[in-house]
Tab-separated table of C-alpha atoms and ligand atoms in Angstrom:
chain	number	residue	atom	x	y	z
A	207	UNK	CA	1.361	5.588	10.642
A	208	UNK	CA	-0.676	6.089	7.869
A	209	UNK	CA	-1.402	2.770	6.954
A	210	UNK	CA	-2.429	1.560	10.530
A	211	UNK	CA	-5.636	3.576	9.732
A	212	UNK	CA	-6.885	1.369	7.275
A	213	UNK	CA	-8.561	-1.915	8.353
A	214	UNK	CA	-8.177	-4.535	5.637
A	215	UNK	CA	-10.575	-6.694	7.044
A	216	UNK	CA	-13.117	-4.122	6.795
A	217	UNK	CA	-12.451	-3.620	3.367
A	218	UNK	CA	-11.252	0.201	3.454
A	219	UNK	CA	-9.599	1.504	1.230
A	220	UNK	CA	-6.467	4.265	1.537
A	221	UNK	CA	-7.738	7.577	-1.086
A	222	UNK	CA	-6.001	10.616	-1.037
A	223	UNK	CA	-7.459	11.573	-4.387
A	224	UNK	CA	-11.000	11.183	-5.700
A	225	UNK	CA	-12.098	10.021	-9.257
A	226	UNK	CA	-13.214	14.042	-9.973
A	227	UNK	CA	-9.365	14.632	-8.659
A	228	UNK	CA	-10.489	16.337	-5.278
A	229	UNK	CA	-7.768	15.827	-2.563
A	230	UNK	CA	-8.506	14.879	0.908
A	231	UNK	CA	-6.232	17.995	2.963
A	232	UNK	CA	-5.871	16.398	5.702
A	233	UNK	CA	-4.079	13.015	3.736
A	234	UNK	CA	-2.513	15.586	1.076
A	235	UNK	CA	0.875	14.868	0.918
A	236	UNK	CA	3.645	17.680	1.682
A	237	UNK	CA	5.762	17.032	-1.906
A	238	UNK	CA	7.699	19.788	-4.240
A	239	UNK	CA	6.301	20.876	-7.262
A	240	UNK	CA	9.596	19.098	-9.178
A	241	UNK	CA	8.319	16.046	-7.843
A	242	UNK	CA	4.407	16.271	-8.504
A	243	UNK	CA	6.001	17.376	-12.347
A	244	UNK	CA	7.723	14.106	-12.596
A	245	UNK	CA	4.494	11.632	-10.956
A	246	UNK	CA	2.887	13.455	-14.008
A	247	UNK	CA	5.798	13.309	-16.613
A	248	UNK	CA	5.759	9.913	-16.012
A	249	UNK	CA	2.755	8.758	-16.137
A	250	UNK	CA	2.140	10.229	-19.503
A	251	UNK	CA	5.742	9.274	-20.907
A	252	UNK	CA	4.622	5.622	-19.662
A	253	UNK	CA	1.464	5.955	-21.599
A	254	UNK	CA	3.035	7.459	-24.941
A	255	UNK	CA	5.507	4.134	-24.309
A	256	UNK	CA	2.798	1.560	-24.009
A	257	UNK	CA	0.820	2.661	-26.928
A	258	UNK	CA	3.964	2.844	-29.014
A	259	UNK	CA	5.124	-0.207	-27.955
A	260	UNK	CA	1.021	-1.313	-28.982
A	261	UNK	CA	0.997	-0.461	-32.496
A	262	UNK	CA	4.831	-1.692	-32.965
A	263	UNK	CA	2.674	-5.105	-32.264
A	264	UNK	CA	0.420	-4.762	-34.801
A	265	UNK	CA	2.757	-3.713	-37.421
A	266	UNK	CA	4.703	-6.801	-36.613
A	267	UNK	CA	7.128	-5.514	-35.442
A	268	UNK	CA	6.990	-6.648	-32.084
A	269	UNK	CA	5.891	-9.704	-30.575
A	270	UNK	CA	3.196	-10.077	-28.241
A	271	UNK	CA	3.301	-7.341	-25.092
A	272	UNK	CA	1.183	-6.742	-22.385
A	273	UNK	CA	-0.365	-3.239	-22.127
A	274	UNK	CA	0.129	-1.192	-18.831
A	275	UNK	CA	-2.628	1.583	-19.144
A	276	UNK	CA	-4.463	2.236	-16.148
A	277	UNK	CA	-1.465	0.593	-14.205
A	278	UNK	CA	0.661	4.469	-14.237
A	279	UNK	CA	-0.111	5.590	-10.748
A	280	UNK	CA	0.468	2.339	-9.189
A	281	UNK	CA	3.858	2.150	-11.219
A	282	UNK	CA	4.955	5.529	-10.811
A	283	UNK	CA	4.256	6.406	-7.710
A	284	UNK	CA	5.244	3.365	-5.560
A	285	UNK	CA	8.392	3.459	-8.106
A	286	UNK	CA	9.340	7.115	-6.903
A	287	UNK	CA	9.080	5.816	-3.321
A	288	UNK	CA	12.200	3.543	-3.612
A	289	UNK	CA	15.652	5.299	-2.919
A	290	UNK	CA	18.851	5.122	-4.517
A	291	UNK	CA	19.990	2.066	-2.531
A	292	UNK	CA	16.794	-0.455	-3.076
A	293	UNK	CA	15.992	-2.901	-5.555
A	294	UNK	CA	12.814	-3.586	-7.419
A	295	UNK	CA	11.198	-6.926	-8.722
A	296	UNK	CA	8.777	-5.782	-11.351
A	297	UNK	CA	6.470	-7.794	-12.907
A	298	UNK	CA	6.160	-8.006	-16.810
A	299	UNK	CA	3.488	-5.008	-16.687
A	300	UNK	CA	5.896	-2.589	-14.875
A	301	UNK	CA	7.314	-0.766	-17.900
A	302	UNK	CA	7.008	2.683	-16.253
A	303	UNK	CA	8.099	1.613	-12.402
A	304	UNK	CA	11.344	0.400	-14.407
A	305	UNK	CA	11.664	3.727	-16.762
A	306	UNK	CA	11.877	4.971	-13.532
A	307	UNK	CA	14.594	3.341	-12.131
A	308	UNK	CA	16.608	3.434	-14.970
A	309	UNK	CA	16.126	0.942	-17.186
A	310	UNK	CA	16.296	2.235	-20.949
A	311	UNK	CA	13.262	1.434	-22.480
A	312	UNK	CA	14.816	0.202	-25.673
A	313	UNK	CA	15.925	-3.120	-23.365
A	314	UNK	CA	12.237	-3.327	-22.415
A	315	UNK	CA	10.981	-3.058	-25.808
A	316	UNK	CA	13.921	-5.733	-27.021
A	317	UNK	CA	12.380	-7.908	-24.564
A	318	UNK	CA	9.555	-7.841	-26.079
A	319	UNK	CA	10.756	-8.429	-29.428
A	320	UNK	CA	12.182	-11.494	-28.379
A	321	UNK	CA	15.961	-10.747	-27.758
A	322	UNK	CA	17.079	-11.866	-24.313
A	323	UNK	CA	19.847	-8.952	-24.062
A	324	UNK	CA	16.769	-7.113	-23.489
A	325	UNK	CA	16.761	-8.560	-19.642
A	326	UNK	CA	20.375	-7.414	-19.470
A	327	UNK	CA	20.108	-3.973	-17.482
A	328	UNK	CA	23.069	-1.529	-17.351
A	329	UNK	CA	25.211	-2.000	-14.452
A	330	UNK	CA	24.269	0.049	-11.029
A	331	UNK	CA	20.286	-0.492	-12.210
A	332	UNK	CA	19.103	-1.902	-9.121
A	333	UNK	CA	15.801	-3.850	-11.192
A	334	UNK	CA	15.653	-7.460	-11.058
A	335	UNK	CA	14.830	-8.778	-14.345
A	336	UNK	CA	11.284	-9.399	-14.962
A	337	UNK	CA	9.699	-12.690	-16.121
A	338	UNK	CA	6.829	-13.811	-17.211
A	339	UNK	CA	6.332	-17.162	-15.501
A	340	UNK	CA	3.637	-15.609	-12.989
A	341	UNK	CA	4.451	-15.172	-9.024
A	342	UNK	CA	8.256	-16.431	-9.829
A	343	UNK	CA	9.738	-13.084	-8.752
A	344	UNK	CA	8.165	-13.267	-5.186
A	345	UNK	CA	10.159	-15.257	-3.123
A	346	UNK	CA	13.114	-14.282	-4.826
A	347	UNK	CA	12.681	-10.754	-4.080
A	348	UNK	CA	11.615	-11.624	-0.494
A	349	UNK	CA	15.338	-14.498	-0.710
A	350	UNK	CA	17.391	-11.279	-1.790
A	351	UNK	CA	15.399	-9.015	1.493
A	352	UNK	CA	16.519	-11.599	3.789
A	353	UNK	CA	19.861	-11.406	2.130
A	354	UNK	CA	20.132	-7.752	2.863
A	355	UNK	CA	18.845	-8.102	6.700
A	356	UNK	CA	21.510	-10.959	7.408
A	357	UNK	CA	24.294	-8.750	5.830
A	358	UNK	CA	23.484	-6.193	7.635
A	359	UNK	CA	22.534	-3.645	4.644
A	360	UNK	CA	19.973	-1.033	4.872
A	361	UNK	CA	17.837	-1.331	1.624
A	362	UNK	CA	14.400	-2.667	0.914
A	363	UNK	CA	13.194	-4.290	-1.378
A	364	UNK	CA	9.447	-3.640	-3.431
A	365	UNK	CA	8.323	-6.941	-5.102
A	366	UNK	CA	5.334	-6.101	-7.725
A	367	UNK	CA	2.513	-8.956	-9.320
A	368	UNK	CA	-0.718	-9.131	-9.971
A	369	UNK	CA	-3.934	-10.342	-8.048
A	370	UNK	CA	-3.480	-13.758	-10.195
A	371	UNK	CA	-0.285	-14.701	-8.664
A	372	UNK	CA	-1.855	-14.819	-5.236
A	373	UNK	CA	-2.896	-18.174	-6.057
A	374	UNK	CA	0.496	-19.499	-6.825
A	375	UNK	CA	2.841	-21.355	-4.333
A	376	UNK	CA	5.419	-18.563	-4.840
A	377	UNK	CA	3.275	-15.737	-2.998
A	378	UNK	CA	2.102	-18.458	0.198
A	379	UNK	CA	6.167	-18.930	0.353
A	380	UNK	CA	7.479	-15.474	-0.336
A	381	UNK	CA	4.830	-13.731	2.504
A	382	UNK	CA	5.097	-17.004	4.932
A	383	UNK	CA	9.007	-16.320	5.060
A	384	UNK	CA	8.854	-12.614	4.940
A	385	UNK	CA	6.987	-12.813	8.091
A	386	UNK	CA	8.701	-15.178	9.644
A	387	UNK	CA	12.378	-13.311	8.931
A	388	UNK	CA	10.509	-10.053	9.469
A	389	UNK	CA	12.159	-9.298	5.421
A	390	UNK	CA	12.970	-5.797	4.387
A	391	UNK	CA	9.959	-6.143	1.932
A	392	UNK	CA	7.248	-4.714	0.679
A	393	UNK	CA	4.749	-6.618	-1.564
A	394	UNK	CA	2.592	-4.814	-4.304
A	395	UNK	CA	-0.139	-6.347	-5.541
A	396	UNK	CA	-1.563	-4.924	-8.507
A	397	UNK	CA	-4.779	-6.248	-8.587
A	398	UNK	CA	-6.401	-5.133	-11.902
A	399	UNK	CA	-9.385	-7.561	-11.295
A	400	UNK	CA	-8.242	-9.842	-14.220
A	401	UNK	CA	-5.447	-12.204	-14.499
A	402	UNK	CA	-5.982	-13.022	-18.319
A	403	UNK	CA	-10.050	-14.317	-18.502
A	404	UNK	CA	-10.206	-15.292	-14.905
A	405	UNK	CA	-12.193	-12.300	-12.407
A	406	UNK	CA	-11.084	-11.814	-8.918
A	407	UNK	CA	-13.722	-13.715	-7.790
A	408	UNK	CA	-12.580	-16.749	-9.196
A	409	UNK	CA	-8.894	-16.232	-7.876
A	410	UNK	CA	-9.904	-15.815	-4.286
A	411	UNK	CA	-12.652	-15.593	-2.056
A	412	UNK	CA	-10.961	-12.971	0.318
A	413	UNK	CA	-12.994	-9.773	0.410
A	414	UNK	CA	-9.721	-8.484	0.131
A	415	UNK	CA	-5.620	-9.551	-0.946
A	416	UNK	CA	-4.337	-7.087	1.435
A	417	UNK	CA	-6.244	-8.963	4.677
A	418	UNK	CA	-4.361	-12.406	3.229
A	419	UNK	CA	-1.225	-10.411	4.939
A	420	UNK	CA	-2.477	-10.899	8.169
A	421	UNK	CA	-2.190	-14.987	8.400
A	422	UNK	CA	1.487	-14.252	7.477
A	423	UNK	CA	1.494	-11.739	10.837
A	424	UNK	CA	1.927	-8.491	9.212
A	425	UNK	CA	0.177	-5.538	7.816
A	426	UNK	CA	-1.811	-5.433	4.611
A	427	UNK	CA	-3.722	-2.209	3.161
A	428	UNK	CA	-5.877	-1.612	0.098
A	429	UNK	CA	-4.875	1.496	-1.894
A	430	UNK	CA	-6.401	3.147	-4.617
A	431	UNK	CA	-4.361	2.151	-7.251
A	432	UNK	CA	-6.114	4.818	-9.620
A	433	UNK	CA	-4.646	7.939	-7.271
A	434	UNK	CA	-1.104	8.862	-7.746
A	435	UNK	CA	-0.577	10.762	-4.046
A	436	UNK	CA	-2.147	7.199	-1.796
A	437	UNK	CA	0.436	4.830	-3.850
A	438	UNK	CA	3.028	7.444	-3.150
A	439	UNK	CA	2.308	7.490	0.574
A	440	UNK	CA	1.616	4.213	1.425
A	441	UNK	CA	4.349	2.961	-0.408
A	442	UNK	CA	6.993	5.394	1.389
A	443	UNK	CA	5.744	4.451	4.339
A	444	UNK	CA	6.050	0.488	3.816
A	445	UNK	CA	9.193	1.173	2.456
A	446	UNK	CA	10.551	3.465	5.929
A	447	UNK	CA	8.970	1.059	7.924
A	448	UNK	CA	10.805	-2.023	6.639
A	449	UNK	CA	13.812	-0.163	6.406
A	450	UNK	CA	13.649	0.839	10.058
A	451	UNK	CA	13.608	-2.997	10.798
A	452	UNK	CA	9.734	-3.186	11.039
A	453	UNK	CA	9.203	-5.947	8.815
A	454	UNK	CA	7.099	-6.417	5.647
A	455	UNK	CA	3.888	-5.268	4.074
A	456	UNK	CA	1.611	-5.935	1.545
A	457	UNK	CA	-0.424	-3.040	-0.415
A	458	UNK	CA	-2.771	-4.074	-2.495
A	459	UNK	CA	-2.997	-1.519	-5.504
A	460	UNK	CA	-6.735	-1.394	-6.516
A	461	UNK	CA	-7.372	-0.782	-10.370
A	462	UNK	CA	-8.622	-2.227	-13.409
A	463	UNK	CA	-6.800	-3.664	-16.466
A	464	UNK	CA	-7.797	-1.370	-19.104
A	465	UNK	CA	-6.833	-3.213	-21.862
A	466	UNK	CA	-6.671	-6.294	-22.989
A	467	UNK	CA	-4.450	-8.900	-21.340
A	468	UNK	CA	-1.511	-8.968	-23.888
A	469	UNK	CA	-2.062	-8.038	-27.585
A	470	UNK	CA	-2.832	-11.845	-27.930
A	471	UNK	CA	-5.895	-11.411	-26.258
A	472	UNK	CA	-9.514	-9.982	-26.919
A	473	UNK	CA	-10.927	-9.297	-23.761
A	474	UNK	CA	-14.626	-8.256	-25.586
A	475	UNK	CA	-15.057	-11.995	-25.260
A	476	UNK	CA	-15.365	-11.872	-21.769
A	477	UNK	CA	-16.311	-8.832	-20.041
A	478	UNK	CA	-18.537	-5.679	-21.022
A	479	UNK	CA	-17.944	-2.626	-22.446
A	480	UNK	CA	-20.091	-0.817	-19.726
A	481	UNK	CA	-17.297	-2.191	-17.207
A	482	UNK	CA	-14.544	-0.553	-19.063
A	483	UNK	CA	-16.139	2.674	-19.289
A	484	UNK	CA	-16.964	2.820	-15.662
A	485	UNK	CA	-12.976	3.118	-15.234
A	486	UNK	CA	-11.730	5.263	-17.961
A	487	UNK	CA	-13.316	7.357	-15.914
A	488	UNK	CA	-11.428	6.749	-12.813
A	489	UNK	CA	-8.240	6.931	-15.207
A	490	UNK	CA	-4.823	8.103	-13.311
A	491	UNK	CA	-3.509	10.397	-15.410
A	492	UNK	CA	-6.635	12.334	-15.865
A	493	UNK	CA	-7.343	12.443	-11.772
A	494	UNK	CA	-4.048	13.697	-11.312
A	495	UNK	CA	-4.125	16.201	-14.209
A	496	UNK	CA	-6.930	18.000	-12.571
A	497	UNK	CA	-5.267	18.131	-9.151
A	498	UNK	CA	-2.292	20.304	-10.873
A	499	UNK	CA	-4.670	22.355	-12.791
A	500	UNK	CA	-6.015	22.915	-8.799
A	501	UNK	CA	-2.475	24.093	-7.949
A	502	UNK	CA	-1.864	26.115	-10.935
A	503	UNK	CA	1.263	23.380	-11.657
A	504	UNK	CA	-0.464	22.108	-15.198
A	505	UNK	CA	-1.428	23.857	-18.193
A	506	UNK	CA	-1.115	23.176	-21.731
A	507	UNK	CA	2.579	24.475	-22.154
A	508	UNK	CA	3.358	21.571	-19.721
A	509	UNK	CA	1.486	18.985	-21.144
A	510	UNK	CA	3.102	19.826	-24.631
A	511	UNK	CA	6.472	19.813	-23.179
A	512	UNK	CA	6.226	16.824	-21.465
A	513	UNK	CA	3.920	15.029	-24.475
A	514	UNK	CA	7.202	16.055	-26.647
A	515	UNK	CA	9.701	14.821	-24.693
A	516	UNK	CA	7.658	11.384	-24.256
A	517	UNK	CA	7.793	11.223	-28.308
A	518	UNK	CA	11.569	11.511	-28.281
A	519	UNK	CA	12.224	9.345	-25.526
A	520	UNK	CA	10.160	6.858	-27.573
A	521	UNK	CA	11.012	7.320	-31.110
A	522	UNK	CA	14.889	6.927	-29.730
A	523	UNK	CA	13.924	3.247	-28.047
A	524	UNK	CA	12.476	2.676	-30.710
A	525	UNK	CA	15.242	3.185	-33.375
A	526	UNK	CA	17.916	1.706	-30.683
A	527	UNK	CA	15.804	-1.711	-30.535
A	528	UNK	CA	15.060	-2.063	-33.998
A	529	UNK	CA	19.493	-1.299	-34.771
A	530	UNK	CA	20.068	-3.877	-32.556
A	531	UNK	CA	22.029	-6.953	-33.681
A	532	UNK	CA	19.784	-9.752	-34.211
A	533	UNK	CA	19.614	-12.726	-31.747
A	534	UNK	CA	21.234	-15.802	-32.204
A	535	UNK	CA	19.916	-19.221	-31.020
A	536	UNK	CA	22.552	-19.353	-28.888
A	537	UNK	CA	21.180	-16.699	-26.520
A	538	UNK	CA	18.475	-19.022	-25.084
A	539	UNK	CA	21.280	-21.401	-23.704
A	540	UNK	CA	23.448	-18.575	-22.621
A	541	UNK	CA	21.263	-15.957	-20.858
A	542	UNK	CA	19.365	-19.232	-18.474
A	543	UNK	CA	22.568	-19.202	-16.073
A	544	UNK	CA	25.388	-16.993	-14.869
A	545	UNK	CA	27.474	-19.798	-16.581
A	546	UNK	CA	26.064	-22.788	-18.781
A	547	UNK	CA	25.220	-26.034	-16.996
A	548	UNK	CA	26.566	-28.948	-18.827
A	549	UNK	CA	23.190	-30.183	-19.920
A	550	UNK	CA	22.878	-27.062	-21.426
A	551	UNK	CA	26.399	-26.794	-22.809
A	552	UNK	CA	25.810	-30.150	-24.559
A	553	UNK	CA	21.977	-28.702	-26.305
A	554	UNK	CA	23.940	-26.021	-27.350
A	555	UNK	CA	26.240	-28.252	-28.906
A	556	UNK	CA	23.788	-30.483	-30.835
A	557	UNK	CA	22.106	-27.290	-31.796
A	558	UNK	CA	25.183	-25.836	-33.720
A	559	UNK	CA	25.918	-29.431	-35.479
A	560	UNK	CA	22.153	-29.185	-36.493
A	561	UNK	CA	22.872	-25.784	-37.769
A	562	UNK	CA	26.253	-26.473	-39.105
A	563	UNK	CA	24.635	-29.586	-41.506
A	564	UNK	CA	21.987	-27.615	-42.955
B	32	LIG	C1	3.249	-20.013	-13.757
B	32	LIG	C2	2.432	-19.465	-14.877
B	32	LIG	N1	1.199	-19.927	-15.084
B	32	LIG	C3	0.438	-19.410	-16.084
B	32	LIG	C4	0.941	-18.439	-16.897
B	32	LIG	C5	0.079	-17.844	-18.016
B	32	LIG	N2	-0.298	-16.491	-17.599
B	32	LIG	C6	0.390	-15.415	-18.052
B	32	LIG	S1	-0.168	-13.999	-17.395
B	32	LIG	C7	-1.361	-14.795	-16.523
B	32	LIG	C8	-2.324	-14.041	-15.665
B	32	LIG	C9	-1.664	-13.278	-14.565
B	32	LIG	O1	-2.591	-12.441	-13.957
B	32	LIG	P1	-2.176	-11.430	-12.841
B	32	LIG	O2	-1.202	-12.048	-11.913
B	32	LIG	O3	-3.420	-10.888	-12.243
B	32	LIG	O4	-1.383	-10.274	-13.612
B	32	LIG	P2	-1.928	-9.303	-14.766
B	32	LIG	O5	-1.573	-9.950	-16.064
B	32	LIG	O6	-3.379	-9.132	-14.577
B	32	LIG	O7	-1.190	-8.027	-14.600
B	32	LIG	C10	-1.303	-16.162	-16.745
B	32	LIG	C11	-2.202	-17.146	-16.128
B	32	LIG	C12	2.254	-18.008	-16.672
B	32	LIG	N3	2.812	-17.045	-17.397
B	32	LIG	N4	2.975	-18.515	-15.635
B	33	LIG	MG1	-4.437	-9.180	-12.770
């Protein structure tokens, strides 16, 4: 296996593709040109749907949402990895990883406009829905793995955060039982270096998050979340390994946040511009742009095509969200629970008479 190559202790790091978007033949990949198309197609689409989804904010006409760029090859490629039967627990950054398993983006931008149908994904969508309360999605996505190893079904599931929820309870948990239960999981980190004002070096003092894997007694490997092709591979891999009954892993997806937190935040305040620059120029998209260009697969036809499509695909989420009903107050009681606890059933209650004698 791949990933045995890579010691996380030693702080190495899996690269297929460099920054200049030179490939490594003996890690390059064997994949059809259909699929490099769609690593691509996706990336960009997720791009053209985080900066529409940026300046819906600042009209007002969204509330606040947290930006994804720089996150595409980490989302789309591990995404890809995942087959038919899996599941996914994204984090609230994912937009793309979910695009890609079929979630309509006019759910994820209702979401974000404050409408809790948004978290309401079509039936047959295997996506958990995601939340913002940070690391909660990690031991229920490693609770639902264990589910699927005591019934006795063959799917995995890929559990995505960021490098700040390693210092919650919820990853300690999540990893201590995966281990333990040997899980059909595979943790992704996405550590962007930043969880809101706080560096990495204030979050842990691990040279790495993928050696913390090893106290829980399985394998942990540091991709480069910036390269398309090593998220791909390692992910796969993780995946066929914990489907084959090999237990859990954790990747930690190297990158940088490139924007701000959320659009509530102004991250000039604290960190440099020269550290931003340094990774636009390691950007995803870019990398993997020139690696087509190497196989004759991208040229500007393509990139219009795809750049068009992307518009559509947004301008229609957009119109479906902004058509959509407006929420009532009664959605926050309704959506916490399968079915309304009586405390709740009683707040709704006082709610309506409040309502009612206005
Ligand atoms: C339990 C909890 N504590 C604090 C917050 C406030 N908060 C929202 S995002 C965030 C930082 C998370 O950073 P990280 O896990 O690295 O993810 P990133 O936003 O960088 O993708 C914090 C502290 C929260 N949402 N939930
Ligand atoms: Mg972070």
């Amino acid at each position: 296996m791949i990933i045995d190559n890579y010691d996380p202790l030693k702080n190495e790091m899996f690269q297929i593709l460099d920054e200049k978007g030179n490939v490594r033949p003996e890690l390059e990949p064997e994949l059809e040109e259909k699929d490099l198309v769609r690593f691509y197609q996706y990336m960009l689409i997720s791009r053209i749907a985080d900066e529409k989804a940026f300046a819906l904010q600042r009209e007002g006409r969204m509330g606040t949402y947290p930006q994804l760029k720089g996150h595409e090859a980490i989302q789309i490629g591990s995404a890809m990895a995942l087959k038919e039967e899996d599941w996914m627990f994204p984090v609230y950054r994912d937009l793309g990883a979910m695009m890609i398993r079929g979630v309509p983006l006019y759910l994820i931008y209702l979401y974000w406009m404050g409408f809790e149908v948004g978290s309401c994904f079509p039936e047959g969508v295997k996506v958990f829905p995601f939340t913002v309360p940070v690391g909660s999605q990690i031991s229920i996505g490693m609770g639902h793995a264990w589910a699927a190893k005591l019934k006795g079904e063959k799917r995995v599931n890929l559990v995505s955060f960021g490098d700040g929820a390693t210092s919650e309870g919820d990853f300690h948990d999540g990893l201590n039982f995966a281990g333990v239960f040997k899980a059909p999981a595979v943790f992704l980190c996405n550590n962007n270096q930043w969880a809101i004002s706080v560096p990495l070096d204030r979050q842990t003092s691990s040279p790495t998050i993928a050696q913390k894997a090893l106290a829980y007694g399985f394998k942990g490997i540091r991709v480069d979340g910036n390269d398309i092709l090593a998220m791909h591979v390692a992910t796969k891999e993780a995946l066929g390994k914990a489907r084959d009954g090999g237990g859990p892993t954790l990747i930690e997806a190297y990158t940088y946040r490139m924007s701000d937190h959320t659009t509530a935040d102004d991250a000039s305040r604290y960190r440099t511009e020269e550290e931003v620059k340094e990774w636009e120029a390691k950007d995803p998209i870019h990398r993997f742009k020139i690696y087509l260009q190497s196989k004759n697969i991208w040229n500007e036809e393509l990139e219009a095509e795809i750049r068009k499509e992307g518009t559509e695909i947004v301008a229609d989420a957009v119109k479906r969200s902004e058509e959509a009903a407006p929420p009532t107050p009664e959605e926050i009681f309704k959506f916490t629970y399968k079915e309304m606890t009586p405390q709740l059933e009683e707040q709704l209650e006082e709610l309506q008479r409040a309502i009612d004698s206005r």
